[in-house]
Amino acid sequence: MSLGKIAGRLFAAIIAVILVGSAVFHTEIRQLYNTVRLFDADVIVEHFSHMDDVAPIKTLTSNEQVRTLTPALAQLPETFTYQGEERSLQDWISGSSTTALVVIQDENLVFEDYYLGTQATDKRISWSMAKSFLSALFGIAVSEGKIQDLDAAVTDYVPELKGSGYDGVSIKNVLQMSSGVYFNEDYGDFNSDINRFGRVMALGGSFDDFAASLNQDPKHEQGTFMHYVSIDTHVIGMVLRAATGKTIMEYMQEKLWSKLGTEEDAFYITDTTGEPMVLGGLNMLSRDYARMGMLYRDGGLYNGEQIVPAQWIEDSITPDAPHLVPGKRDTATTNFGYGYQWWLPENPDQEFLAIGIYGQYIFIDRKTNTVIVKNSADRGFMDNGYESKDIAVAAFRAIADNLAKHEQTAQTQ
């Protein structure tokens, strides 16, 4: 066991002792204790479906007009191929600790199941899938003229970031995870920046202040290297607030959430100032994640309204620099390509994804008109250089292709 993990367990034990004897700061201590143990094997599934027990929240209210998903159940393929090896789809579902799998083709709900004791009514944590929702909001603000130049510096909108690693960094580079800011995103390292960020959330503090505490990475100039820095998304949220004059909750409710046709309310977990965790704190039904995927599959158009600009969606999934193009390259820490807070797999064929840590996915395949949502509590997600993402894409492609074949067969009969 690593020193980081030993320190984490020792810290959890100390907090547990304090929790027993404390009443004055019960809420804060409980939140800290749950944050430290958030990903432990015995509680991870429960936490991921009930984050309102872990952190303070703010609610997004659903509209009464729900986008109908017509039940048209279909069989999933029994196997899929990964690196020339045939694998069992069911073994992958169980082996990756899937909690929900929802498959949409056209407007049809062709598969839906829930696992590990979870329910369809659970509101599941997005983790970094939330970044793609924020990108949609940002694109709306751009179309409204609130943000006119993506090459402008984030500090033009957020002067409190002057003197930090974000000083002079362009909005576009931050959107594309190419800010050049140093950040350690190792969830297994107790002292990493991402875990330090989690403790800020639990103990009380400001996400804005945390962003202002980061520095440039002397090894990587902005706009030259794709390095995944979750706080980049929070900085985009800071720009959005400054440009629109509205809170994230207000703008999200007005411009996106009230228009998606969602079934249920959603919620963000927040810091102690009430600022939503835009980099990964959204929670909603799995079917409502699918509705976001359907909106992007359909070019941002739903119910006769262009909710997200079609051009913004195309720009979001079109890498425009060598360090962002899918495939093996020295200027990135992954073989996946990246756009405006959306991922592209290797050899994409009208496919793109929102991805969250521990196995959260919205997979969109335009050529087959398919959207697949997978929620998980996969503690092996980071193993072998995040190979789980490649395996997931292979499984998703097999599901989408199988649906397309059955549709073609049905049309010829």
PDB file of N, CA, C and O in Angstrom, residues 351-395:
ATOM      1  N   GLU A 351     -18.267   9.906 -33.856  1.00  0.00           N
ATOM      2  CA  GLU A 351     -18.440   9.539 -32.449  1.00  0.00           C
ATOM      3  C   GLU A 351     -17.715  10.550 -31.569  1.00  0.00           C
ATOM      4  O   GLU A 351     -16.652  11.042 -31.927  1.00  0.00           O
ATOM      5  N   PHE A 352     -18.299  10.825 -30.416  1.00  0.00           N
ATOM      6  CA  PHE A 352     -17.635  11.624 -29.400  1.00  0.00           C
ATOM      7  C   PHE A 352     -18.245  11.296 -28.040  1.00  0.00           C
ATOM      8  O   PHE A 352     -19.303  10.654 -27.962  1.00  0.00           O
ATOM      9  N   LEU A 353     -17.561  11.733 -26.974  1.00  0.00           N
ATOM     10  CA  LEU A 353     -17.955  11.310 -25.632  1.00  0.00           C
ATOM     11  C   LEU A 353     -17.793  12.425 -24.605  1.00  0.00           C
ATOM     12  O   LEU A 353     -16.906  13.267 -24.716  1.00  0.00           O
ATOM     13  N   ALA A 354     -18.633  12.354 -23.587  1.00  0.00           N
ATOM     14  CA  ALA A 354     -18.353  12.980 -22.301  1.00  0.00           C
ATOM     15  C   ALA A 354     -17.902  11.856 -21.377  1.00  0.00           C
ATOM     16  O   ALA A 354     -18.487  10.766 -21.390  1.00  0.00           O
ATOM     17  N   ILE A 355     -16.846  12.093 -20.599  1.00  0.00           N
ATOM     18  CA  ILE A 355     -16.284  11.040 -19.743  1.00  0.00           C
ATOM     19  C   ILE A 355     -16.071  11.585 -18.338  1.00  0.00           C
ATOM     20  O   ILE A 355     -15.583  12.709 -18.162  1.00  0.00           O
ATOM     21  N   GLY A 356     -16.422  10.773 -17.344  1.00  0.00           N
ATOM     22  CA  GLY A 356     -16.169  11.102 -15.953  1.00  0.00           C
ATOM     23  C   GLY A 356     -15.378  10.001 -15.275  1.00  0.00           C
ATOM     24  O   GLY A 356     -15.464   8.825 -15.652  1.00  0.00           O
ATOM     25  N   ILE A 357     -14.623  10.390 -14.265  1.00  0.00           N
ATOM     26  CA  ILE A 357     -13.784   9.449 -13.533  1.00  0.00           C
ATOM     27  C   ILE A 357     -14.617   8.293 -12.981  1.00  0.00           C
ATOM     28  O   ILE A 357     -15.810   8.429 -12.723  1.00  0.00           O
ATOM     29  N   TYR A 358     -13.991   7.151 -12.848  1.00  0.00           N
ATOM     30  CA  TYR A 358     -14.604   5.932 -12.327  1.00  0.00           C
ATOM     31  C   TYR A 358     -15.701   5.391 -13.252  1.00  0.00           C
ATOM     32  O   TYR A 358     -16.576   4.655 -12.831  1.00  0.00           O
ATOM     33  N   GLY A 359     -15.660   5.786 -14.543  1.00  0.00           N
ATOM     34  CA  GLY A 359     -16.486   5.112 -15.530  1.00  0.00           C
ATOM     35  C   GLY A 359     -17.839   5.718 -15.806  1.00  0.00           C
ATOM     36  O   GLY A 359     -18.823   4.979 -15.943  1.00  0.00           O
ATOM     37  N   GLN A 360     -17.904   7.042 -15.926  1.00  0.00           N
ATOM     38  CA  GLN A 360     -19.147   7.703 -16.336  1.00  0.00           C
ATOM     39  C   GLN A 360     -19.001   8.097 -17.820  1.00  0.00           C
ATOM     40  O   GLN A 360     -17.997   8.698 -18.200  1.00  0.00           O
ATOM     41  N   TYR A 361     -20.008   7.777 -18.617  1.00  0.00           N
ATOM     42  CA  TYR A 361     -19.909   8.041 -20.065  1.00  0.00           C
ATOM     43  C   TYR A 361     -21.242   8.503 -20.640  1.00  0.00           C
ATOM     44  O   TYR A 361     -22.311   7.987 -20.281  1.00  0.00           O
ATOM     45  N   ILE A 362     -21.159   9.481 -21.544  1.00  0.00           N
ATOM     46  CA  ILE A 362     -22.204   9.707 -22.542  1.00  0.00           C
ATOM     47  C   ILE A 362     -21.514   9.506 -23.886  1.00  0.00           C
ATOM     48  O   ILE A 362     -20.668  10.305 -24.277  1.00  0.00           O
ATOM     49  N   PHE A 363     -21.860   8.431 -24.575  1.00  0.00           N
ATOM     50  CA  PHE A 363     -21.260   8.089 -25.865  1.00  0.00           C
ATOM     51  C   PHE A 363     -22.267   8.424 -26.961  1.00  0.00           C
ATOM     52  O   PHE A 363     -23.424   7.982 -26.915  1.00  0.00           O
ATOM     53  N   ILE A 364     -21.836   9.181 -27.947  1.00  0.00           N
ATOM     54  CA  ILE A 364     -22.711   9.627 -29.022  1.00  0.00           C
ATOM     55  C   ILE A 364     -22.158   9.132 -30.347  1.00  0.00           C
ATOM     56  O   ILE A 364     -21.005   9.393 -30.682  1.00  0.00           O
ATOM     57  N   ASP A 365     -22.993   8.402 -31.104  1.00  0.00           N
ATOM     58  CA  ASP A 365     -22.623   7.878 -32.418  1.00  0.00           C
ATOM     59  C   ASP A 365     -23.648   8.393 -33.416  1.00  0.00           C
ATOM     60  O   ASP A 365     -24.779   7.900 -33.481  1.00  0.00           O
ATOM     61  N   ARG A 366     -23.251   9.404 -34.171  1.00  0.00           N
ATOM     62  CA  ARG A 366     -24.200  10.028 -35.099  1.00  0.00           C
ATOM     63  C   ARG A 366     -24.553   9.128 -36.286  1.00  0.00           C
ATOM     64  O   ARG A 366     -25.667   9.197 -36.804  1.00  0.00           O
ATOM     65  N   LYS A 367     -23.617   8.270 -36.702  1.00  0.00           N
ATOM     66  CA  LYS A 367     -23.897   7.482 -37.909  1.00  0.00           C
ATOM     67  C   LYS A 367     -24.985   6.461 -37.653  1.00  0.00           C
ATOM     68  O   LYS A 367     -25.701   6.054 -38.588  1.00  0.00           O
ATOM     69  N   THR A 368     -25.157   6.016 -36.408  1.00  0.00           N
ATOM     70  CA  THR A 368     -26.227   5.070 -36.074  1.00  0.00           C
ATOM     71  C   THR A 368     -27.329   5.721 -35.238  1.00  0.00           C
ATOM     72  O   THR A 368     -28.265   5.037 -34.823  1.00  0.00           O
ATOM     73  N   ASN A 369     -27.189   7.020 -34.982  1.00  0.00           N
ATOM     74  CA  ASN A 369     -28.189   7.777 -34.203  1.00  0.00           C
ATOM     75  C   ASN A 369     -28.350   7.205 -32.797  1.00  0.00           C
ATOM     76  O   ASN A 369     -29.460   7.165 -32.245  1.00  0.00           O
ATOM     77  N   THR A 370     -27.231   6.800 -32.215  1.00  0.00           N
ATOM     78  CA  THR A 370     -27.243   6.113 -30.925  1.00  0.00           C
ATOM     79  C   THR A 370     -26.613   6.973 -29.836  1.00  0.00           C
ATOM     80  O   THR A 370     -25.621   7.666 -30.073  1.00  0.00           O
ATOM     81  N   VAL A 371     -27.195   6.910 -28.645  1.00  0.00           N
ATOM     82  CA  VAL A 371     -26.618   7.519 -27.443  1.00  0.00           C
ATOM     83  C   VAL A 371     -26.572   6.443 -26.370  1.00  0.00           C
ATOM     84  O   VAL A 371     -27.572   5.744 -26.136  1.00  0.00           O
ATOM     85  N   ILE A 372     -25.424   6.299 -25.729  1.00  0.00           N
ATOM     86  CA  ILE A 372     -25.268   5.308 -24.661  1.00  0.00           C
ATOM     87  C   ILE A 372     -24.772   6.022 -23.412  1.00  0.00           C
ATOM     88  O   ILE A 372     -23.789   6.777 -23.469  1.00  0.00           O
ATOM     89  N   VAL A 373     -25.451   5.789 -22.307  1.00  0.00           N
ATOM     90  CA  VAL A 373     -25.015   6.312 -21.008  1.00  0.00           C
ATOM     91  C   VAL A 373     -24.607   5.143 -20.129  1.00  0.00           C
ATOM     92  O   VAL A 373     -25.351   4.159 -20.013  1.00  0.00           O
ATOM     93  N   LYS A 374     -23.435   5.256 -19.555  1.00  0.00           N
ATOM     94  CA  LYS A 374     -22.965   4.260 -18.591  1.00  0.00           C
ATOM     95  C   LYS A 374     -22.516   4.986 -17.340  1.00  0.00           C
ATOM     96  O   LYS A 374     -21.668   5.867 -17.397  1.00  0.00           O
ATOM     97  N   ASN A 375     -23.122   4.648 -16.223  1.00  0.00           N
ATOM     98  CA  ASN A 375     -22.632   5.108 -14.919  1.00  0.00           C
ATOM     99  C   ASN A 375     -21.980   3.934 -14.220  1.00  0.00           C
ATOM    100  O   ASN A 375     -22.409   2.786 -14.365  1.00  0.00           O
ATOM    101  N   SER A 376     -20.941   4.229 -13.451  1.00  0.00           N
ATOM    102  CA  SER A 376     -20.151   3.155 -12.859  1.00  0.00           C
ATOM    103  C   SER A 376     -19.559   3.603 -11.533  1.00  0.00           C
ATOM    104  O   SER A 376     -19.537   4.799 -11.214  1.00  0.00           O
ATOM    105  N   ALA A 377     -19.051   2.618 -10.817  1.00  0.00           N
ATOM    106  CA  ALA A 377     -18.255   2.873  -9.618  1.00  0.00           C
ATOM    107  C   ALA A 377     -16.977   2.046  -9.750  1.00  0.00           C
ATOM    108  O   ALA A 377     -16.612   1.268  -8.864  1.00  0.00           O
ATOM    109  N   ASP A 378     -16.313   2.248 -10.881  1.00  0.00           N
ATOM    110  CA  ASP A 378     -15.200   1.393 -11.301  1.00  0.00           C
ATOM    111  C   ASP A 378     -13.889   1.867 -10.690  1.00  0.00           C
ATOM    112  O   ASP A 378     -13.238   2.779 -11.192  1.00  0.00           O
ATOM    113  N   ARG A 379     -13.453   1.215  -9.624  1.00  0.00           N
ATOM    114  CA  ARG A 379     -12.222   1.595  -8.947  1.00  0.00           C
ATOM    115  C   ARG A 379     -10.988   1.189  -9.756  1.00  0.00           C
ATOM    116  O   ARG A 379      -9.871   1.587  -9.435  1.00  0.00           O
ATOM    117  N   GLY A 380     -11.174   0.417 -10.825  1.00  0.00           N
ATOM    118  CA  GLY A 380     -10.072   0.070 -11.729  1.00  0.00           C
ATOM    119  C   GLY A 380     -10.014   0.959 -12.957  1.00  0.00           C
ATOM    120  O   GLY A 380      -9.254   0.681 -13.885  1.00  0.00           O
ATOM    121  N   PHE A 381     -10.776   2.035 -12.960  1.00  0.00           N
ATOM    122  CA  PHE A 381     -10.886   2.915 -14.120  1.00  0.00           C
ATOM    123  C   PHE A 381      -9.534   3.451 -14.572  1.00  0.00           C
ATOM    124  O   PHE A 381      -9.282   3.622 -15.759  1.00  0.00           O
ATOM    125  N   MET A 382      -8.646   3.721 -13.622  1.00  0.00           N
ATOM    126  CA  MET A 382      -7.363   4.352 -13.945  1.00  0.00           C
ATOM    127  C   MET A 382      -6.247   3.354 -14.241  1.00  0.00           C
ATOM    128  O   MET A 382      -5.135   3.752 -14.579  1.00  0.00           O
ATOM    129  N   ASP A 383      -6.529   2.053 -14.122  1.00  0.00           N
ATOM    130  CA  ASP A 383      -5.491   1.043 -14.302  1.00  0.00           C
ATOM    131  C   ASP A 383      -4.972   1.028 -15.745  1.00  0.00           C
ATOM    132  O   ASP A 383      -5.701   1.340 -16.694  1.00  0.00           O
ATOM    133  N   ASN A 384      -3.708   0.640 -15.887  1.00  0.00           N
ATOM    134  CA  ASN A 384      -3.082   0.466 -17.213  1.00  0.00           C
ATOM    135  C   ASN A 384      -3.249   1.689 -18.099  1.00  0.00           C
ATOM    136  O   ASN A 384      -3.585   1.588 -19.283  1.00  0.00           O
ATOM    137  N   GLY A 385      -2.983   2.855 -17.514  1.00  0.00           N
ATOM    138  CA  GLY A 385      -3.057   4.085 -18.296  1.00  0.00           C
ATOM    139  C   GLY A 385      -4.454   4.373 -18.810  1.00  0.00           C
ATOM    140  O   GLY A 385      -4.625   4.816 -19.944  1.00  0.00           O
ATOM    141  N   TYR A 386      -5.458   4.140 -17.958  1.00  0.00           N
ATOM    142  CA  TYR A 386      -6.859   4.388 -18.303  1.00  0.00           C
ATOM    143  C   TYR A 386      -7.308   3.550 -19.500  1.00  0.00           C
ATOM    144  O   TYR A 386      -8.120   3.979 -20.316  1.00  0.00           O
ATOM    145  N   GLU A 387      -6.830   2.322 -19.579  1.00  0.00           N
ATOM    146  CA  GLU A 387      -7.239   1.449 -20.674  1.00  0.00           C
ATOM    147  C   GLU A 387      -8.746   1.219 -20.683  1.00  0.00           C
ATOM    148  O   GLU A 387      -9.340   0.922 -21.723  1.00  0.00           O
ATOM    149  N   SER A 388      -9.387   1.365 -19.524  1.00  0.00           N
ATOM    150  CA  SER A 388     -10.833   1.149 -19.429  1.00  0.00           C
ATOM    151  C   SER A 388     -11.600   2.005 -20.428  1.00  0.00           C
ATOM    152  O   SER A 388     -12.662   1.599 -20.917  1.00  0.00           O
ATOM    153  N   LYS A 389     -11.088   3.206 -20.741  1.00  0.00           N
ATOM    154  CA  LYS A 389     -11.771   4.071 -21.711  1.00  0.00           C
ATOM    155  C   LYS A 389     -11.767   3.446 -23.105  1.00  0.00           C
ATOM    156  O   LYS A 389     -12.778   3.495 -23.824  1.00  0.00           O
ATOM    157  N   ASP A 390     -10.650   2.847 -23.492  1.00  0.00           N
ATOM    158  CA  ASP A 390     -10.562   2.202 -24.803  1.00  0.00           C
ATOM    159  C   ASP A 390     -11.484   0.985 -24.877  1.00  0.00           C
ATOM    160  O   ASP A 390     -12.130   0.738 -25.904  1.00  0.00           O
ATOM    161  N   ILE A 391     -11.520   0.218 -23.788  1.00  0.00           N
ATOM    162  CA  ILE A 391     -12.386  -0.959 -23.749  1.00  0.00           C
ATOM    163  C   ILE A 391     -13.847  -0.531 -23.837  1.00  0.00           C
ATOM    164  O   ILE A 391     -14.658  -1.139 -24.551  1.00  0.00           O
ATOM    165  N   ALA A 392     -14.194   0.542 -23.113  1.00  0.00           N
ATOM    166  CA  ALA A 392     -15.573   1.039 -23.135  1.00  0.00           C
ATOM    167  C   ALA A 392     -15.976   1.454 -24.547  1.00  0.00           C
ATOM    168  O   ALA A 392     -17.089   1.138 -25.008  1.00  0.00           O
ATOM    169  N   VAL A 393     -15.101   2.156 -25.243  1.00  0.00           N
ATOM    170  CA  VAL A 393     -15.421   2.585 -26.605  1.00  0.00           C
ATOM    171  C   VAL A 393     -15.656   1.373 -27.508  1.00  0.00           C
ATOM    172  O   VAL A 393     -16.589   1.363 -28.324  1.00  0.00           O
ATOM    173  N   ALA A 394     -14.841   0.347 -27.355  1.00  0.00           N
ATOM    174  CA  ALA A 394     -15.036  -0.868 -28.158  1.00  0.00           C
ATOM    175  C   ALA A 394     -16.402  -1.489 -27.870  1.00  0.00           C
ATOM    176  O   ALA A 394     -17.100  -1.944 -28.794  1.00  0.00           O
ATOM    177  N   ALA A 395     -16.798  -1.513 -26.604  1.00  0.00           N
ATOM    178  CA  ALA A 395     -18.111  -2.062 -26.247  1.00  0.00           C
ATOM    179  C   ALA A 395     -19.238  -1.190 -26.785  1.00  0.00           C
ATOM    180  O   ALA A 395     -20.225  -1.701 -27.339  1.00  0.00           O
TER     181      ALA A 395
END
